[in-house]
Coordinates of C-alpha atoms in Angstrom, one line a residue:
M1421 CA 9.4 4.2 -90.9
S1422 CA 9.8 7.6 -89.2
T1423 CA 12.6 8.0 -86.8
K1424 CA 12.7 10.2 -83.8
R1425 CA 14.9 13.3 -84.3
A1426 CA 16.6 15.2 -81.4
Q1427 CA 15.1 18.6 -80.8
E1428 CA 17.2 21.7 -80.5
P1429 CA 16.1 23.7 -77.4
V1430 CA 14.0 26.7 -78.2
A1431 CA 13.4 29.8 -76.1
N1432 CA 9.7 29.4 -76.5
V1433 CA 9.5 26.8 -73.7
V1434 CA 10.3 26.9 -70.0
P1435 CA 9.9 23.6 -68.1
V1436 CA 8.1 23.8 -64.7
P1437 CA 9.6 21.7 -61.9
G1438 CA 7.3 18.9 -60.7
H1439 CA 6.1 18.0 -57.2
P1440 CA 9.4 18.1 -55.3
L1441 CA 8.4 15.2 -53.0
A1442 CA 6.9 12.9 -55.7
P1443 CA 9.1 10.3 -57.3
P1444 CA 10.1 10.5 -61.0
S1445 CA 7.9 8.7 -63.4
A1446 CA 9.2 5.3 -64.4
L1447 CA 7.0 5.2 -67.4
Y1448 CA 7.1 8.6 -69.3
S1449 CA 9.7 11.0 -70.3
V1450 CA 8.7 14.3 -71.9
N1451 CA 10.6 16.8 -74.2
A1452 CA 9.0 20.1 -75.1
G1453 CA 10.6 22.4 -77.5
G1454 CA 13.9 20.6 -77.1
H1455 CA 13.8 20.9 -73.3
A1456 CA 13.5 17.9 -71.0
V1457 CA 10.4 18.3 -68.8
E1458 CA 10.3 16.7 -65.4
V1459 CA 7.7 14.1 -65.1
K1460 CA 6.5 13.1 -61.6
H1461 CA 4.5 10.1 -60.5
E1462 CA 2.0 11.8 -58.2
R1463 CA -0.3 10.1 -55.8
Y1464 CA -3.4 11.2 -57.6
D1465 CA -3.4 8.3 -60.0
F1466 CA -1.6 10.5 -62.5
D1467 CA 1.9 11.2 -63.8
V1468 CA 2.3 14.9 -64.3
A1469 CA 4.5 17.1 -66.6
M1470 CA 4.3 20.9 -66.6
F1471 CA 5.8 23.6 -68.8
T1472 CA 5.1 27.1 -69.9
M1473 CA 5.2 28.2 -73.5
G1474 CA 5.1 31.4 -75.6
E1475 CA 3.0 32.2 -78.6
A1476 CA 4.9 30.0 -81.1
P1477 CA 3.9 26.3 -81.6
V1478 CA 5.8 23.8 -79.6
L1479 CA 6.9 20.3 -80.6
V1480 CA 6.3 17.8 -77.8
D1481 CA 7.7 14.2 -77.6
V1482 CA 6.4 11.8 -75.0
T1483 CA 8.4 8.6 -74.8
V1484 CA 6.9 5.5 -73.1
E1485 CA 9.3 3.1 -71.4
E1486 CA 7.1 0.1 -71.8
A1487 CA 5.6 -1.4 -75.0
F1488 CA 2.0 -0.5 -75.8
D1489 CA -0.4 -1.1 -78.6
T1490 CA -3.0 1.6 -78.3
F1491 CA -3.2 5.1 -76.8
S1492 CA -5.4 8.2 -76.8
L1493 CA -4.6 11.9 -76.4
K1494 CA -7.5 13.9 -75.1
P1495 CA -9.4 16.2 -75.5
D1496 CA -10.2 15.5 -79.2
R1497 CA -11.6 19.0 -79.7
Y1498 CA -8.2 20.6 -79.8
G1499 CA -7.5 18.7 -83.1
V1500 CA -4.0 17.8 -82.1
E1501 CA -2.4 15.6 -84.8
V1502 CA -0.3 12.8 -83.3
E1503 CA 2.5 10.8 -84.9
R1504 CA 3.8 7.6 -83.3
I1505 CA 7.5 7.0 -83.7
Q1506 CA 8.2 3.6 -82.1
N1507 CA 7.6 4.2 -78.4
T1508 CA 7.5 8.0 -78.8
I1509 CA 4.3 10.0 -79.3
R1510 CA 5.0 13.3 -81.1
F1511 CA 2.6 16.2 -81.6
T1512 CA 2.7 20.0 -81.9
L1513 CA 0.9 22.3 -79.5
A1514 CA -0.3 25.6 -81.0
E1515 CA -1.6 26.8 -77.7
P1516 CA -1.0 26.0 -74.0
H1517 CA -3.5 23.2 -73.6
K1518 CA -4.1 20.7 -70.8
L1519 CA -3.9 17.1 -72.3
V1520 CA -4.3 13.6 -71.0
L1521 CA -2.4 10.7 -72.6
Q1522 CA -4.0 7.4 -71.8
I1523 CA -2.4 4.0 -72.4
P1524 CA -4.5 1.0 -71.3
G1525 CA -3.4 -0.5 -68.1
Q1526 CA -1.0 2.4 -67.3
P1527 CA -1.4 5.5 -65.2
P1528 CA -2.5 8.4 -67.4
L1529 CA -0.1 11.3 -68.1
A1530 CA -1.4 14.9 -67.5
L1531 CA 0.5 17.4 -69.7
I1532 CA -0.1 20.8 -68.2
A1533 CA 1.0 23.6 -70.5
T1534 CA 0.5 27.2 -69.4
P1535 CA 1.4 30.6 -70.9
F1536 CA 4.7 32.3 -70.0
E1537 CA 4.5 34.2 -66.7
T1538 CA 4.3 37.9 -67.3
D1539 CA 3.6 39.4 -63.9
V1540 CA 6.2 37.9 -61.6
P1541 CA 6.2 40.1 -58.5
D1542 CA 9.2 41.4 -56.6
P1543 CA 9.9 39.2 -53.5
L1544 CA 10.9 42.3 -51.6
D1545 CA 7.6 44.1 -52.3
P1546 CA 5.7 44.4 -48.9
S1547 CA 2.4 43.7 -50.7
V1548 CA 3.6 40.3 -51.9
I1549 CA 3.6 37.0 -49.9
Y1550 CA 6.3 35.3 -51.8
F1551 CA 7.1 31.6 -51.7
K1552 CA 10.4 30.6 -53.3
P1553 CA 11.3 27.2 -54.8
G1554 CA 11.4 24.4 -52.3
V1555 CA 9.1 23.1 -49.6
T1556 CA 7.5 25.6 -47.2
D1557 CA 5.2 24.7 -44.3
A1558 CA 3.1 27.9 -44.5
G1559 CA 0.0 27.0 -42.6
V1560 CA -3.0 29.2 -43.1
I1561 CA -2.3 32.1 -45.6
R1562 CA -4.6 35.0 -45.0
P1563 CA -4.0 37.8 -47.6
K1564 CA -5.0 41.3 -47.0
D1565 CA -6.5 44.0 -49.3
G1566 CA -4.3 44.5 -52.4
Q1567 CA -1.9 41.7 -51.7
T1568 CA -0.4 39.1 -54.0
V1569 CA 0.3 35.5 -53.0
Y1570 CA 3.1 34.2 -55.3
L1571 CA 4.1 30.5 -55.6
A1572 CA 7.3 30.4 -57.6
P1573 CA 7.9 27.5 -60.0
G1574 CA 9.3 24.6 -58.1
S1575 CA 7.7 25.7 -54.8
L1576 CA 5.6 23.4 -52.7
V1577 CA 3.6 25.4 -50.2
K1578 CA 1.9 23.3 -47.5
G1579 CA -1.1 25.0 -46.2
R1580 CA -4.3 26.6 -47.3
I1581 CA -5.5 30.1 -48.4
E1582 CA -8.3 31.8 -46.5
A1583 CA -9.4 35.2 -47.7
R1584 CA -12.4 36.8 -46.0
G1585 CA -13.8 40.3 -46.7
V1586 CA -10.8 41.4 -48.8
D1587 CA -10.5 43.2 -52.2
N1588 CA -8.0 43.1 -55.0
V1589 CA -6.2 39.9 -54.0
T1590 CA -4.2 37.8 -56.5
V1591 CA -2.8 34.3 -56.2
L1592 CA -0.4 33.4 -59.0
G1593 CA 2.7 31.6 -60.0
R1594 CA 3.5 28.1 -61.2
G1595 CA 4.2 26.5 -57.9
L1596 CA 2.0 24.0 -55.9
L1597 CA -0.3 24.5 -52.9
E1598 CA -0.5 21.2 -51.0
T1599 CA -3.5 21.3 -48.6
E1600 CA -3.3 18.0 -46.8
G1601 CA -3.5 18.5 -43.1
Y1602 CA -4.9 22.1 -43.5
S1603 CA -8.0 21.6 -45.7
I1604 CA -9.8 19.3 -43.3
R1605 CA -13.0 17.5 -44.3
D1606 CA -14.5 17.2 -40.8
E1607 CA -14.1 21.0 -40.3
K1608 CA -15.1 21.9 -43.8
L1609 CA -11.9 23.9 -44.4
H1610 CA -11.3 24.6 -48.0
G1611 CA -8.0 24.5 -49.8
I1612 CA -8.6 28.0 -51.2
L1613 CA -11.5 30.1 -49.9
F1614 CA -12.6 33.6 -51.0
D1615 CA -15.5 34.7 -48.8
H1616 CA -17.2 38.1 -49.2
C1617 CA -14.4 39.3 -51.5
K1618 CA -14.2 41.5 -54.6
N1619 CA -11.8 41.6 -57.6
V1620 CA -9.8 38.5 -57.0
K1621 CA -7.8 36.2 -59.3
V1622 CA -6.2 32.8 -59.0
E1623 CA -3.9 32.1 -61.9
G1624 CA -1.3 29.4 -63.0
I1625 CA -0.8 27.5 -59.7
G1626 CA -1.4 23.9 -58.9
V1627 CA -3.4 22.6 -56.0
R1628 CA -2.8 19.2 -54.5
S1629 CA -5.5 17.8 -52.1
Y1630 CA -5.2 14.4 -50.6
D1631 CA -8.2 13.3 -48.5
T1632 CA -9.3 16.9 -47.9
W1633 CA -12.4 19.2 -48.2
W1634 CA -13.3 21.2 -51.3
Q1635 CA -10.2 22.3 -53.3
T1636 CA -11.6 25.8 -53.9
L1637 CA -14.7 27.8 -53.0
F1638 CA -15.8 31.3 -54.0
L1639 CA -18.6 32.5 -51.6
N1640 CA -20.4 35.8 -51.7
T1641 CA -17.7 37.1 -54.0
I1642 CA -17.9 39.6 -56.9
N1643 CA -15.6 39.7 -59.9
A1644 CA -13.4 36.6 -59.6
E1645 CA -11.3 34.8 -62.1
V1646 CA -9.6 31.4 -62.0
A1647 CA -7.3 30.7 -64.9
Q1648 CA -4.6 28.2 -66.0
V1649 CA -4.8 26.2 -62.8
N1650 CA -4.3 22.5 -62.3
L1651 CA -6.1 20.8 -59.5
F1652 CA -5.5 17.2 -58.3
G1653 CA -7.7 15.8 -55.5
I1654 CA -8.1 12.3 -54.1
G1655 CA -10.9 11.4 -51.7
V1656 CA -14.6 12.2 -51.3
N1657 CA -15.3 15.9 -51.1
T1658 CA -12.3 17.0 -53.1
D1659 CA -14.5 19.2 -55.4
G1660 CA -12.6 21.2 -58.0
V1661 CA -14.0 24.7 -58.5
D1662 CA -17.0 25.5 -56.3
I1663 CA -19.1 28.6 -56.2
D1664 CA -21.9 29.8 -53.9
A1665 CA -23.4 33.3 -54.5
V1666 CA -21.1 35.0 -57.0
K1667 CA -21.4 37.7 -59.6
D1668 CA -19.1 38.0 -62.6
F1669 CA -17.2 34.8 -62.1
L1670 CA -14.9 33.1 -64.6
V1671 CA -13.0 29.8 -64.5
R1672 CA -11.1 29.1 -67.7
D1673 CA -8.2 27.2 -69.3
S1674 CA -7.8 24.7 -66.4
F1675 CA -7.5 21.0 -65.5
I1676 CA -9.5 19.5 -62.7
R1677 CA -8.9 16.0 -61.3
C1678 CA -11.2 15.3 -58.4
E1679 CA -13.0 12.6 -56.5
D1680 CA -16.2 14.6 -56.1
D1681 CA -17.8 17.3 -58.3
G1682 CA -15.5 18.9 -60.8
L1683 CA -17.6 22.0 -60.8
G1684 CA -19.8 22.1 -57.7
W1685 CA -22.0 25.1 -58.3
H1686 CA -24.5 25.4 -55.5
A1687 CA -26.0 27.5 -52.6
V1688 CA -25.5 26.2 -49.1
D1689 CA -27.0 27.5 -45.8
A1690 CA -29.1 30.6 -46.6
A1691 CA -29.5 31.4 -42.9
A1692 CA -25.7 31.7 -42.5
N1693 CA -24.6 32.9 -46.0
G1694 CA -27.6 35.0 -47.2
E1695 CA -29.0 34.6 -50.7
M1696 CA -27.2 37.0 -52.9
I1697 CA -28.1 36.5 -56.6
T1698 CA -25.6 34.4 -58.5
E1699 CA -25.3 35.9 -62.0
N1700 CA -22.9 36.0 -64.9
A1701 CA -20.9 32.9 -64.1
L1702 CA -18.9 31.3 -66.9
A1703 CA -16.8 28.2 -67.1
D1704 CA -14.7 28.0 -70.4
N1705 CA -12.2 25.6 -71.7
L1706 CA -11.8 23.0 -69.0
V1707 CA -10.7 19.4 -68.8
I1708 CA -12.4 17.4 -66.0
W1709 CA -11.4 14.0 -64.6
N1710 CA -13.9 12.9 -61.9
T1711 CA -13.8 9.5 -60.3
K1712 CA -15.1 7.7 -57.2
A1713 CA -17.8 10.1 -56.1
G1714 CA -19.7 13.1 -57.4
N1715 CA -20.1 14.3 -61.0
G1716 CA -18.3 16.0 -63.8
I1717 CA -20.4 19.1 -63.4
R1718 CA -23.1 19.6 -60.7
I1719 CA -25.7 22.4 -60.3
G1720 CA -26.8 21.7 -56.8
A1721 CA -27.4 19.7 -54.7
S1722 CA -28.2 22.5 -52.1
M1723 CA -29.8 25.4 -53.8
E1724 CA -30.8 27.6 -50.8
A1725 CA -30.9 30.9 -52.8
Q1726 CA -33.4 33.2 -54.5
L1727 CA -32.1 33.5 -58.0
W1728 CA -29.4 32.3 -60.4
R1729 CA -29.2 33.8 -63.9
N1730 CA -27.0 33.7 -66.9
I1731 CA -24.9 30.7 -66.1
T1732 CA -22.8 29.3 -69.0
I1733 CA -20.5 26.3 -69.1
R1734 CA -18.8 25.8 -72.5
N1735 CA -15.9 24.1 -74.2
V1736 CA -15.6 21.5 -71.5
D1737 CA -14.4 17.9 -71.8
I1738 CA -15.4 15.5 -69.1
L1739 CA -13.0 12.6 -69.6
M1740 CA -14.2 10.6 -66.6
H1741 CA -17.2 10.9 -64.3
A1742 CA -18.4 8.9 -61.4
R1743 CA -22.2 9.4 -61.2
S1744 CA -23.3 11.7 -64.0
G1745 CA -21.5 13.8 -66.6
I1746 CA -23.8 16.8 -65.9
M1747 CA -25.9 16.5 -62.8
S1748 CA -28.5 18.7 -61.1
D1749 CA -30.1 17.3 -58.0
Y1750 CA -31.9 20.6 -57.5
S1751 CA -32.9 20.2 -53.8
D1752 CA -34.1 23.6 -52.6
W1753 CA -35.9 26.8 -53.6
A1754 CA -33.6 28.7 -56.0
W1755 CA -35.0 29.9 -59.4
I1756 CA -32.6 29.7 -62.3
D1757 CA -32.8 31.5 -65.6
N1758 CA -30.7 30.8 -68.7
L1759 CA -28.5 27.9 -67.8
K1760 CA -26.4 27.0 -70.8
F1761 CA -24.1 24.0 -71.7
E1762 CA -22.3 24.6 -74.9
N1763 CA -19.6 22.5 -76.7
V1764 CA -19.4 19.8 -73.9
T1765 CA -18.0 16.3 -74.5
I1766 CA -18.9 13.6 -72.1
E1767 CA -16.6 10.6 -72.8
K1768 CA -18.0 8.0 -70.5
P1769 CA -21.2 6.3 -71.8
S1770 CA -23.0 6.4 -68.5
V1771 CA -25.7 8.9 -67.4
P1772 CA -24.4 11.9 -69.3
I1773 CA -27.3 14.3 -68.2
N1774 CA -29.4 13.9 -65.1
F1775 CA -31.6 16.8 -63.9
K1776 CA -34.3 16.6 -61.2
I1777 CA -36.1 19.0 -59.0
E1778 CA -37.1 17.2 -55.8
K1779 CA -36.5 16.8 -52.1
T1780 CA -33.3 15.0 -51.4
S1781 CA -31.0 14.2 -48.5
Y1782 CA -29.3 17.6 -49.3
S1783 CA -32.5 19.6 -49.0
N1784 CA -32.6 22.1 -46.1
S1785 CA -33.1 20.1 -42.9
T1786 CA -32.8 22.8 -40.2
G1787 CA -36.5 24.0 -40.5
Y1788 CA -35.5 27.2 -42.2
L1789 CA -37.5 26.5 -45.4
Q1790 CA -38.9 23.5 -47.2
E1791 CA -39.5 24.7 -50.8
R1792 CA -38.5 23.6 -54.3
G1793 CA -37.2 25.7 -57.1
H1794 CA -37.7 26.2 -60.8
M1795 CA -35.5 26.0 -63.9
H1796 CA -36.4 28.3 -66.8
G1797 CA -34.3 28.4 -70.0
L1798 CA -32.1 25.4 -70.1
L1799 CA -29.8 24.9 -73.2
F1800 CA -27.7 21.9 -74.3
E1801 CA -25.9 22.8 -77.5
N1802 CA -23.2 20.8 -79.2
V1803 CA -23.1 18.3 -76.4
K1804 CA -21.5 15.1 -77.4
M1805 CA -22.3 11.9 -75.4
N1806 CA -21.0 8.4 -76.0
G1807 CA -24.1 6.7 -74.5
G1808 CA -26.3 6.5 -71.5
G1809 CA -29.7 8.0 -70.6
I1810 CA -30.7 11.7 -70.5
Y1811 CA -33.1 12.4 -67.6
L1812 CA -35.1 15.5 -66.8
K1813 CA -37.6 15.6 -63.9
G1814 CA -39.6 18.5 -62.5
A1815 CA -41.1 18.5 -59.0
D1816 CA -44.7 19.6 -59.7
A1817 CA -46.7 22.1 -61.7
A1818 CA -45.3 25.1 -59.8
H1819 CA -41.7 23.8 -59.8
R1820 CA -40.9 22.8 -63.3
I1821 CA -38.1 22.5 -65.7
H1822 CA -39.5 24.8 -68.4
S1823 CA -38.2 25.9 -71.8
V1824 CA -35.5 23.4 -72.7
W1825 CA -33.4 23.2 -75.9
F1826 CA -31.3 20.3 -77.3
N1827 CA -29.4 21.8 -80.3
N1828 CA -27.0 19.7 -82.3
C1829 CA -26.5 17.2 -79.4
T1830 CA -25.4 13.7 -80.2
K1831 CA -25.4 10.4 -78.4
A1832 CA -23.2 7.6 -79.8
G1833 CA -23.0 9.6 -83.0
R1834 CA -26.8 10.0 -83.4
L1835 CA -28.6 13.3 -83.3
I1836 CA -30.9 14.0 -80.4
D1837 CA -34.0 15.2 -82.2
S1838 CA -37.2 14.0 -80.5
P1839 CA -38.9 13.6 -77.2
E1840 CA -38.2 9.8 -77.3
D1841 CA -34.5 10.6 -76.8
V1842 CA -35.0 12.3 -73.4
K1843 CA -36.8 10.7 -70.4
T1844 CA -39.0 13.4 -68.8
N1845 CA -42.0 13.7 -66.5
Q1846 CA -45.1 15.9 -67.0
Y1847 CA -43.4 18.8 -65.1
V1848 CA -40.8 19.3 -67.9
T1849 CA -42.4 21.6 -70.4
N1850 CA -41.7 23.4 -73.6
V1851 CA -38.9 21.2 -74.9
H1852 CA -37.3 22.0 -78.2
F1853 CA -35.0 20.1 -80.5
N1854 CA -32.6 21.8 -83.0
E1855 CA -34.4 25.2 -82.9
P1856 CA -32.9 28.6 -82.1
F1857 CA -32.4 29.2 -78.3
Q1858 CA -34.6 31.9 -76.9
P1859 CA -33.0 33.2 -73.7
I1860 CA -35.3 34.2 -70.9
D1861 CA -35.9 38.0 -71.1
R1862 CA -36.8 39.6 -67.8
T1863 CA -36.8 43.2 -69.1
P1864 CA -39.5 44.9 -67.0
T1865 CA -42.0 47.5 -68.2
P1866 CA -40.3 50.9 -68.3
G1867 CA -40.4 52.4 -64.8
F1868 CA -41.0 49.1 -63.1
I1869 CA -38.7 47.2 -60.9
E1870 CA -39.5 43.5 -60.3
F1871 CA -39.0 42.5 -56.6
E1872 CA -38.1 39.0 -57.5
D1873 CA -35.2 40.1 -59.8
C1874 CA -33.5 42.3 -57.1
D1875 CA -31.0 41.2 -54.5
S1876 CA -32.8 40.9 -51.2
R1877 CA -32.2 40.1 -47.5
V1878 CA -34.5 39.0 -44.7
G1879 CA -34.7 39.1 -41.0
G1880 CA -37.2 37.2 -38.9
G1881 CA -38.6 35.3 -41.9
V1882 CA -37.8 33.5 -45.1
Q1883 CA -38.2 34.3 -48.8
Y1884 CA -38.6 32.5 -52.1
I1885 CA -39.8 33.1 -55.7
A1886 CA -43.1 31.7 -56.8
D1887 CA -44.6 31.0 -60.2
V1888 CA -47.7 33.2 -60.3
P1889 CA -49.2 33.8 -63.8
S1890 CA -51.1 36.9 -62.5
A1891 CA -48.0 38.7 -61.4
S1892 CA -46.5 41.3 -63.8
L1893 CA -43.8 39.0 -65.3
G1894 CA -45.3 35.7 -64.3
R1895 CA -43.6 35.4 -60.9
L1896 CA -43.3 37.2 -57.6
R1897 CA -41.3 37.2 -54.3
V1898 CA -42.9 35.6 -51.3
F1899 CA -41.9 36.7 -47.8
E1900 CA -43.0 34.7 -44.8
A1901 CA -42.7 36.7 -41.7
R1902 CA -42.2 34.6 -38.6
E1903 CA -41.8 37.1 -35.8
A1904 CA -42.7 40.7 -34.9
G1905 CA -40.4 43.2 -36.6
A1906 CA -39.6 40.7 -39.4
Y1907 CA -38.4 42.5 -42.5
I1908 CA -37.3 42.0 -46.1
E1909 CA -35.0 44.4 -47.9
H1910 CA -34.4 44.9 -51.6
E1911 CA -31.6 46.7 -53.4
I1912 CA -33.1 48.9 -56.2
T1913 CA -31.3 51.3 -58.5
V1914 CA -32.3 55.0 -58.9
P1915 CA -31.2 56.0 -62.4
D1916 CA -30.8 59.7 -61.8
A1917 CA -31.1 62.3 -59.0
G1918 CA -34.4 64.1 -58.8
A1919 CA -38.0 63.7 -57.8
Y1920 CA -39.9 60.4 -58.3
S1921 CA -43.3 59.0 -57.6
M1922 CA -43.2 55.5 -56.1
T1923 CA -45.9 52.9 -56.1
F1924 CA -45.6 49.3 -55.2
L1925 CA -47.7 46.3 -56.0
A1926 CA -48.2 43.7 -53.3
R1927 CA -50.7 41.7 -51.4
A1928 CA -51.1 39.9 -48.1
P1929 CA -53.6 37.0 -47.9
S1930 CA -53.7 37.5 -44.1
A1931 CA -56.3 40.1 -43.0
G1932 CA -55.0 43.0 -40.9
M1933 CA -51.4 42.7 -41.9
R1934 CA -49.6 46.0 -41.4
V1935 CA -46.3 46.9 -43.1
D1936 CA -43.9 49.8 -42.7
L1937 CA -41.8 51.0 -45.7
S1938 CA -38.4 52.7 -45.3
I1939 CA -35.7 53.7 -47.8
N1940 CA -32.1 53.7 -46.5
G1941 CA -33.5 53.8 -43.0
H1942 CA -35.8 56.7 -43.5
M1943 CA -39.5 56.0 -43.0
V1944 CA -41.7 56.5 -46.0
Q1945 CA -45.0 54.8 -45.1
E1946 CA -46.2 53.4 -41.8
G1947 CA -48.9 50.8 -41.1
M1948 CA -49.8 50.1 -44.6
D1949 CA -52.7 47.5 -44.9
L1950 CA -51.8 45.1 -47.7
S1951 CA -54.5 42.5 -47.0
S1952 CA -56.3 41.5 -50.2
A1953 CA -59.4 39.4 -50.2
G1954 CA -59.3 38.8 -53.9
A1955 CA -56.6 37.6 -56.3
G1956 CA -55.4 41.1 -57.3
F1957 CA -52.5 43.1 -56.0
K1958 CA -52.8 46.3 -53.9
S1959 CA -51.3 49.4 -55.4
I1960 CA -49.7 51.5 -52.7
D1961 CA -48.9 55.1 -53.5
C1962 CA -45.9 56.3 -51.6
G1963 CA -46.1 59.8 -52.9
E1964 CA -43.2 62.0 -54.1
L1965 CA -39.7 61.0 -53.1
I1966 CA -36.5 63.2 -53.6
F1967 CA -33.2 61.4 -54.3
D1968 CA -30.1 63.6 -54.1
E1969 CA -28.1 61.3 -56.3
S1970 CA -28.4 58.2 -58.5
G1971 CA -27.3 54.8 -57.3
T1972 CA -28.5 51.9 -55.1
R1973 CA -31.1 52.3 -52.4
T1974 CA -32.3 49.8 -49.8
V1975 CA -36.0 49.4 -49.6
R1976 CA -37.2 47.8 -46.4
L1977 CA -40.6 46.4 -45.7
S1978 CA -41.2 45.6 -42.0
V1979 CA -44.1 43.6 -40.7
N1980 CA -45.9 44.7 -37.5
G1981 CA -48.5 43.1 -35.3
L1982 CA -47.4 39.5 -35.3
S1983 CA -47.9 37.4 -32.2
A1984 CA -45.5 34.7 -31.1
G1985 CA -45.8 31.7 -33.2
D1986 CA -47.7 33.4 -36.0
T1987 CA -46.6 33.5 -39.7
S1988 CA -47.8 36.1 -42.2
R1989 CA -47.3 35.9 -45.9
L1990 CA -46.5 38.9 -48.0
E1991 CA -46.5 38.6 -51.9
L1992 CA -44.4 41.2 -53.6
D1993 CA -44.8 41.9 -57.3
A1994 CA -43.2 45.1 -58.4
I1995 CA -42.2 48.7 -57.7
Q1996 CA -43.1 51.5 -60.1
L1997 CA -40.6 54.4 -59.9
V1998 CA -41.4 57.2 -62.3
A1999 CA -39.4 60.4 -62.6
R2000 CA -41.4 63.6 -62.3

């Protein structure tokens, strides 16, 4: 029989102090690289041990104080080989993974390994908000442009982080942010909020959320990264990592324990937040433990937005889920292109995948807009399920789930390879099994700009994307003007300075509708008649335009002549911009 050997401490490991107010674990002791690692019995139904490690492999021993027969160390995909030596479980970590040790009838142990810290800031630097080890009642932390919020190992910072309209902000360290009393459900106050920000990063810290609102939200934010975090939440609405209107977003190498959606990716309240396109969002290498309410991963429910595109969730293990492993109760009008789930394991054999486009209790209820959306290009690849049903449901012929791939997906060890394996309705179309994925390609004809693929804003009306086969790429943007002076703006890119001819394709089913066209506030055309009795689009020649430099321009279409209570519909297909 193997016997446990004492480890000599190595420089490759630094233990991270646990929650300073939590009691020590009575069940587990942990040694990593010859160092005793503090294990705390936290109130999130977990015992927790944390350490940092360098590039060399680390030998880890977990000793259990009570007798046990069976155990599991998850996720399986890391391929960690385990040796049991009496009551000690021994394994080697080649990388800083997040693992969960489960023993039947006992609280699970979360082992949180992170890389060595490399960018520890100077506490005297005026651009640093520094929290030293120990307990600090910080309240609301509001970083400014260029600031770093640092939580030192062993720190417990009571409060929340609220960043609005700032750039180049970093939150890092190995300490803990405890949001109870500051992240308040009734007031929808988040544990960490980045709103209208650019170039932000949250790295290495832990968040503790007891009976709070969402643990993190990134709203109208561009270029954001979340890495190596550990989130623990108890209570309904303790979502893990939520996004709403982001570009170039990454969450990676993290552990999420929550009692609502692990990833809550949605679009809430278009009237208040606008409808910036969400694009290039990636979740990579996550471990999710979701209980009580919500789902492991959720796309929706609220989807009050124009367009989501190029969304990828990969290398994720959902060890527990409450409702569905991967859920989309797609309740509003957003159009989504290229939504991919790759290398996902759903451990619980209960409703692993459930997608539906329909009106729900989460659909817009303010009177702003009642419209459903569309999914186009949905990939499930190397998704491992242990049981339960797979459900896909479109809303109607114009609001479908279209072009779906199941590639090398298994359920209870059996390959998903036929329509009988997936429960669908007639509004789920073009479903493929074990065939190469063909991403949706929205490349326009040279010289053309598709309205529906541009970021847009409205005033005095609402907008949505419609499935119209006669449009240039099969869809168009609808603008419903609800008051005099209503407008819709699009951001277009002028590739080079110089002279251009501009033509745009549009139509207005209402007779006598007049529209003004301006670019960056300068009038180009007034009183254009876009009314079209037939099914075709009107081609409006805007003449020659001179642009002094390349870059983004704001094209505004304003509707004139509406009477109180009237609504006019404008259908926008494309702009042709040709250099002369």
